[in-house]
Amino acid sequence: MADEKTQLRVGRLVKAHGLKGALKLELYTDDPEGRFAPGSTFTLQVPESSPWHGKPLTVREFRWMNSHPVAFFQGVDDRDAAEGLVRAILWIDQPIDAPSGDDDAWYDHQLVGLSVVRDGDVIGRVARVDHLPAHDLLVVTPHGTDDEVLVPFVSQIVPEVDIASGRIVVTPPPGLFEELADDGAAGEAGASAVTYKLIRVGTRLFKYYNL
C-alpha cells in the first residue's frame, strides 16, 4: 500500500496568452508556486484525438500577469501550440495515503462512498467523480434507486465536504433529485431559477445545471 499511487488534479489550462506559448491557468491548489515550479511535470487529461494524449507536460516558467497565473511549458513555443492545450486538465501522482496539501482539494477515492446529505437527511451516496472541461461532477446514486444524478461540484451546490464524518452536504436546485410537480413550480422561482440542459454521458442522458 505504501507504493500505491493516486492522482491529484492541480489545474486546468483555460486560455492561450500572448504569442510565446503561455497559458492562463485555473488553479486547484493553494501552493501554485510550489506545484508549478520549473521542472514540475503533469499528466494531461485531453481527448484521445489530441497530439498531447499520453504525453507529459513540464513547466518551464510560472508567473503572475495582472493577477492571473500564467505558465510556460516545454515544447509549447507559440500561440498555436498553446491553443492545442486549452481545456486540458493537469494531474500529479501522489501516494494514495498522502494528504493533498491543499484546502478544498480531495482525491476521487476520498469522495466515492460519502453520504450525500440534504436538509439533514441522507439522500444517497457518491458513486464516482466525473471530470469535465467546465467543472467536476459528483455522480450520486439516490437511496432506493439505480439512478445516477450528476451534481456540479461547485460551492453553490456542494457547500460542505466532511471527509472525517463521511458526508457531503448539498443544496441542490429544484428538480435535480426529483421531478418538479409541474412547470409552474419552476416559474414561481422567478428569474433566479437555475436552468439546465440535457447532456449525454455514455448512453444515458442527464440534467446538467448551468450556474
XYZ file of C-alpha atoms in Angstrom:
211
model
C 0.000 0.000 0.000
C 2.906 2.351 0.665
C 3.728 2.376 -3.079
C 0.132 2.696 -4.270
C -0.458 5.911 -6.190
C -3.423 8.088 -6.964
C -3.767 11.335 -8.881
C -4.481 14.839 -7.670
C -5.873 17.471 -10.022
C -3.950 20.736 -9.630
C -5.021 22.926 -12.534
C -6.703 23.494 -15.853
C -5.365 25.319 -18.905
C -8.020 27.853 -19.803
C -6.638 30.275 -22.390
C -3.613 30.962 -24.569
C -1.796 34.135 -23.505
C 0.412 36.122 -25.856
C 2.432 34.774 -28.755
C 5.158 32.779 -26.983
C 3.176 29.745 -25.833
C 1.992 30.955 -22.424
C -1.266 29.616 -20.992
C -3.512 31.050 -18.305
C -4.325 28.628 -15.503
C -7.341 27.821 -13.391
C -5.746 26.682 -10.128
C -6.874 23.862 -7.852
C -4.037 24.317 -5.380
C -3.135 26.667 -2.547
C 0.554 26.421 -3.458
C 0.809 27.401 -7.117
C 4.473 28.437 -6.922
C 5.328 25.032 -5.488
C 3.085 22.943 -7.732
C 4.167 24.837 -10.877
C 7.858 25.271 -10.094
C 10.118 24.905 -13.161
C 10.616 21.224 -13.891
C 7.267 20.147 -12.443
C 5.676 17.533 -14.699
C 1.984 16.743 -15.104
C -0.193 14.038 -16.583
C -2.641 15.529 -19.069
C -6.357 14.858 -19.358
C -7.049 15.597 -23.018
C -9.160 13.956 -25.744
C -7.650 10.856 -27.346
C -7.535 12.778 -30.618
C -5.166 15.370 -29.118
C -1.489 15.119 -30.128
C -0.753 15.559 -26.407
C -2.699 12.454 -25.397
C -0.473 10.159 -23.332
C 2.351 12.713 -23.128
C 3.603 14.543 -20.028
C 3.716 18.330 -19.752
C 6.642 20.010 -17.953
C 6.735 23.562 -16.587
C 9.365 25.894 -17.994
C 8.267 29.052 -16.139
C 5.431 30.189 -13.885
C 4.496 33.821 -13.277
C 1.616 36.148 -12.388
C 0.367 38.563 -15.037
C -2.224 41.130 -13.939
C -3.127 38.841 -11.012
C -3.657 35.869 -13.376
C -1.499 32.723 -13.061
C 0.335 32.013 -16.303
C 2.685 29.170 -17.181
C 5.103 28.350 -19.980
C 5.712 24.673 -20.772
C 8.438 22.741 -22.530
C 7.565 22.065 -26.152
C 4.904 24.795 -26.234
C 6.672 27.636 -28.002
C 3.982 29.634 -29.765
C 0.329 30.551 -29.571
C -0.785 27.813 -31.968
C 0.791 25.156 -29.757
C -0.779 26.734 -26.673
C -4.234 26.768 -28.282
C -3.961 22.998 -28.697
C -3.764 22.607 -24.915
C -6.673 24.836 -23.920
C -9.125 22.991 -21.604
C -6.544 20.325 -20.670
C -6.624 19.251 -17.007
C -3.339 18.811 -15.131
C -2.771 15.925 -12.690
C 0.105 14.801 -10.485
C 0.835 11.390 -8.975
C 0.893 11.116 -5.180
C 0.845 8.262 -2.642
C -2.755 7.244 -2.026
C -2.467 7.920 1.718
C -0.735 11.299 1.406
C -2.724 14.458 2.260
C -3.382 16.701 -0.731
C -1.756 19.678 0.992
C -4.443 21.963 -0.433
C -7.637 23.234 1.138
C -10.826 22.220 -0.675
C -8.975 19.571 -2.700
C -9.761 15.878 -2.480
C -8.805 12.715 -4.265
C -11.593 10.907 -6.066
C -11.236 7.891 -3.785
C -11.871 10.139 -0.755
C -15.211 11.280 -2.191
C -16.565 7.978 -3.514
C -18.864 6.367 -0.961
C -19.587 9.536 1.028
C -23.151 10.040 2.207
C -24.992 12.876 0.484
C -26.985 14.981 2.947
C -29.736 17.458 2.096
C -31.633 19.363 4.805
C -30.210 16.998 7.434
C -31.331 13.796 5.678
C -29.106 11.303 3.866
C -30.461 11.033 0.328
C -27.771 8.976 -1.413
C -24.101 8.220 -1.854
C -21.342 9.395 -4.178
C -20.747 6.692 -6.803
C -17.892 8.368 -8.683
C -16.475 11.707 -9.816
C -16.549 12.798 -13.460
C -14.084 15.454 -14.593
C -15.460 17.605 -17.410
C -13.911 20.683 -19.052
C -16.364 23.071 -17.374
C -16.148 21.656 -13.842
C -16.305 18.389 -11.952
C -19.470 16.389 -11.370
C -20.322 14.177 -8.417
C -22.277 11.172 -9.652
C -24.749 10.415 -6.863
C -26.913 7.308 -6.506
C -30.081 8.254 -4.571
C -31.244 5.781 -1.934
C -33.673 3.149 -3.179
C -32.903 3.635 -6.874
C -30.422 2.595 -9.520
C -30.462 6.097 -10.980
C -27.487 8.414 -11.184
C -27.735 12.151 -10.572
C -24.976 14.481 -11.769
C -24.270 17.120 -9.138
C -21.999 20.011 -10.190
C -19.126 20.017 -7.705
C -19.240 23.744 -7.013
C -19.619 25.596 -3.729
C -23.121 26.882 -4.566
C -24.451 23.307 -4.656
C -21.885 21.452 -2.508
C -21.086 23.870 0.338
C -19.535 21.289 2.683
C -17.324 18.235 2.335
C -16.542 16.436 5.605
C -14.245 13.511 4.899
C -13.827 12.676 8.581
C -17.598 12.352 9.053
C -18.059 10.560 5.727
C -20.528 13.009 4.250
C -21.080 15.902 1.902
C -23.828 18.488 2.250
C -25.733 19.546 -0.864
C -28.129 22.410 -1.519
C -29.412 21.390 -4.967
C -31.748 23.470 -7.121
C -35.331 22.247 -7.543
C -35.610 19.284 -9.883
C -32.068 17.959 -9.527
C -33.022 14.963 -7.365
C -36.693 14.792 -8.226
C -39.072 15.890 -10.938
C -40.827 19.168 -10.305
C -44.575 18.878 -9.696
C -45.349 20.992 -12.734
C -43.808 23.645 -14.934
C -45.308 26.324 -12.752
C -43.109 25.334 -9.841
C -40.041 26.492 -11.681
C -41.840 29.592 -12.855
C -42.620 30.603 -9.308
C -38.897 30.741 -8.609
C -38.673 33.710 -10.936
C -35.576 34.954 -12.690
C -33.315 33.390 -10.074
C -34.273 29.838 -11.082
C -31.350 27.660 -12.111
C -31.619 26.372 -15.664
C -30.377 23.075 -17.002
C -29.698 21.306 -20.248
C -29.528 17.603 -21.043
C -26.100 16.100 -21.647
C -25.166 12.597 -22.708
C -22.641 10.572 -20.732
C -22.090 7.273 -22.482
C -25.554 6.101 -23.495
C -27.501 7.999 -20.810
C -28.964 11.480 -20.607
C -28.564 13.639 -17.506
C -29.630 17.079 -16.348
C -26.637 19.426 -16.302
C -27.288 22.611 -14.365
C -25.964 25.954 -15.583
C -24.823 28.207 -12.736
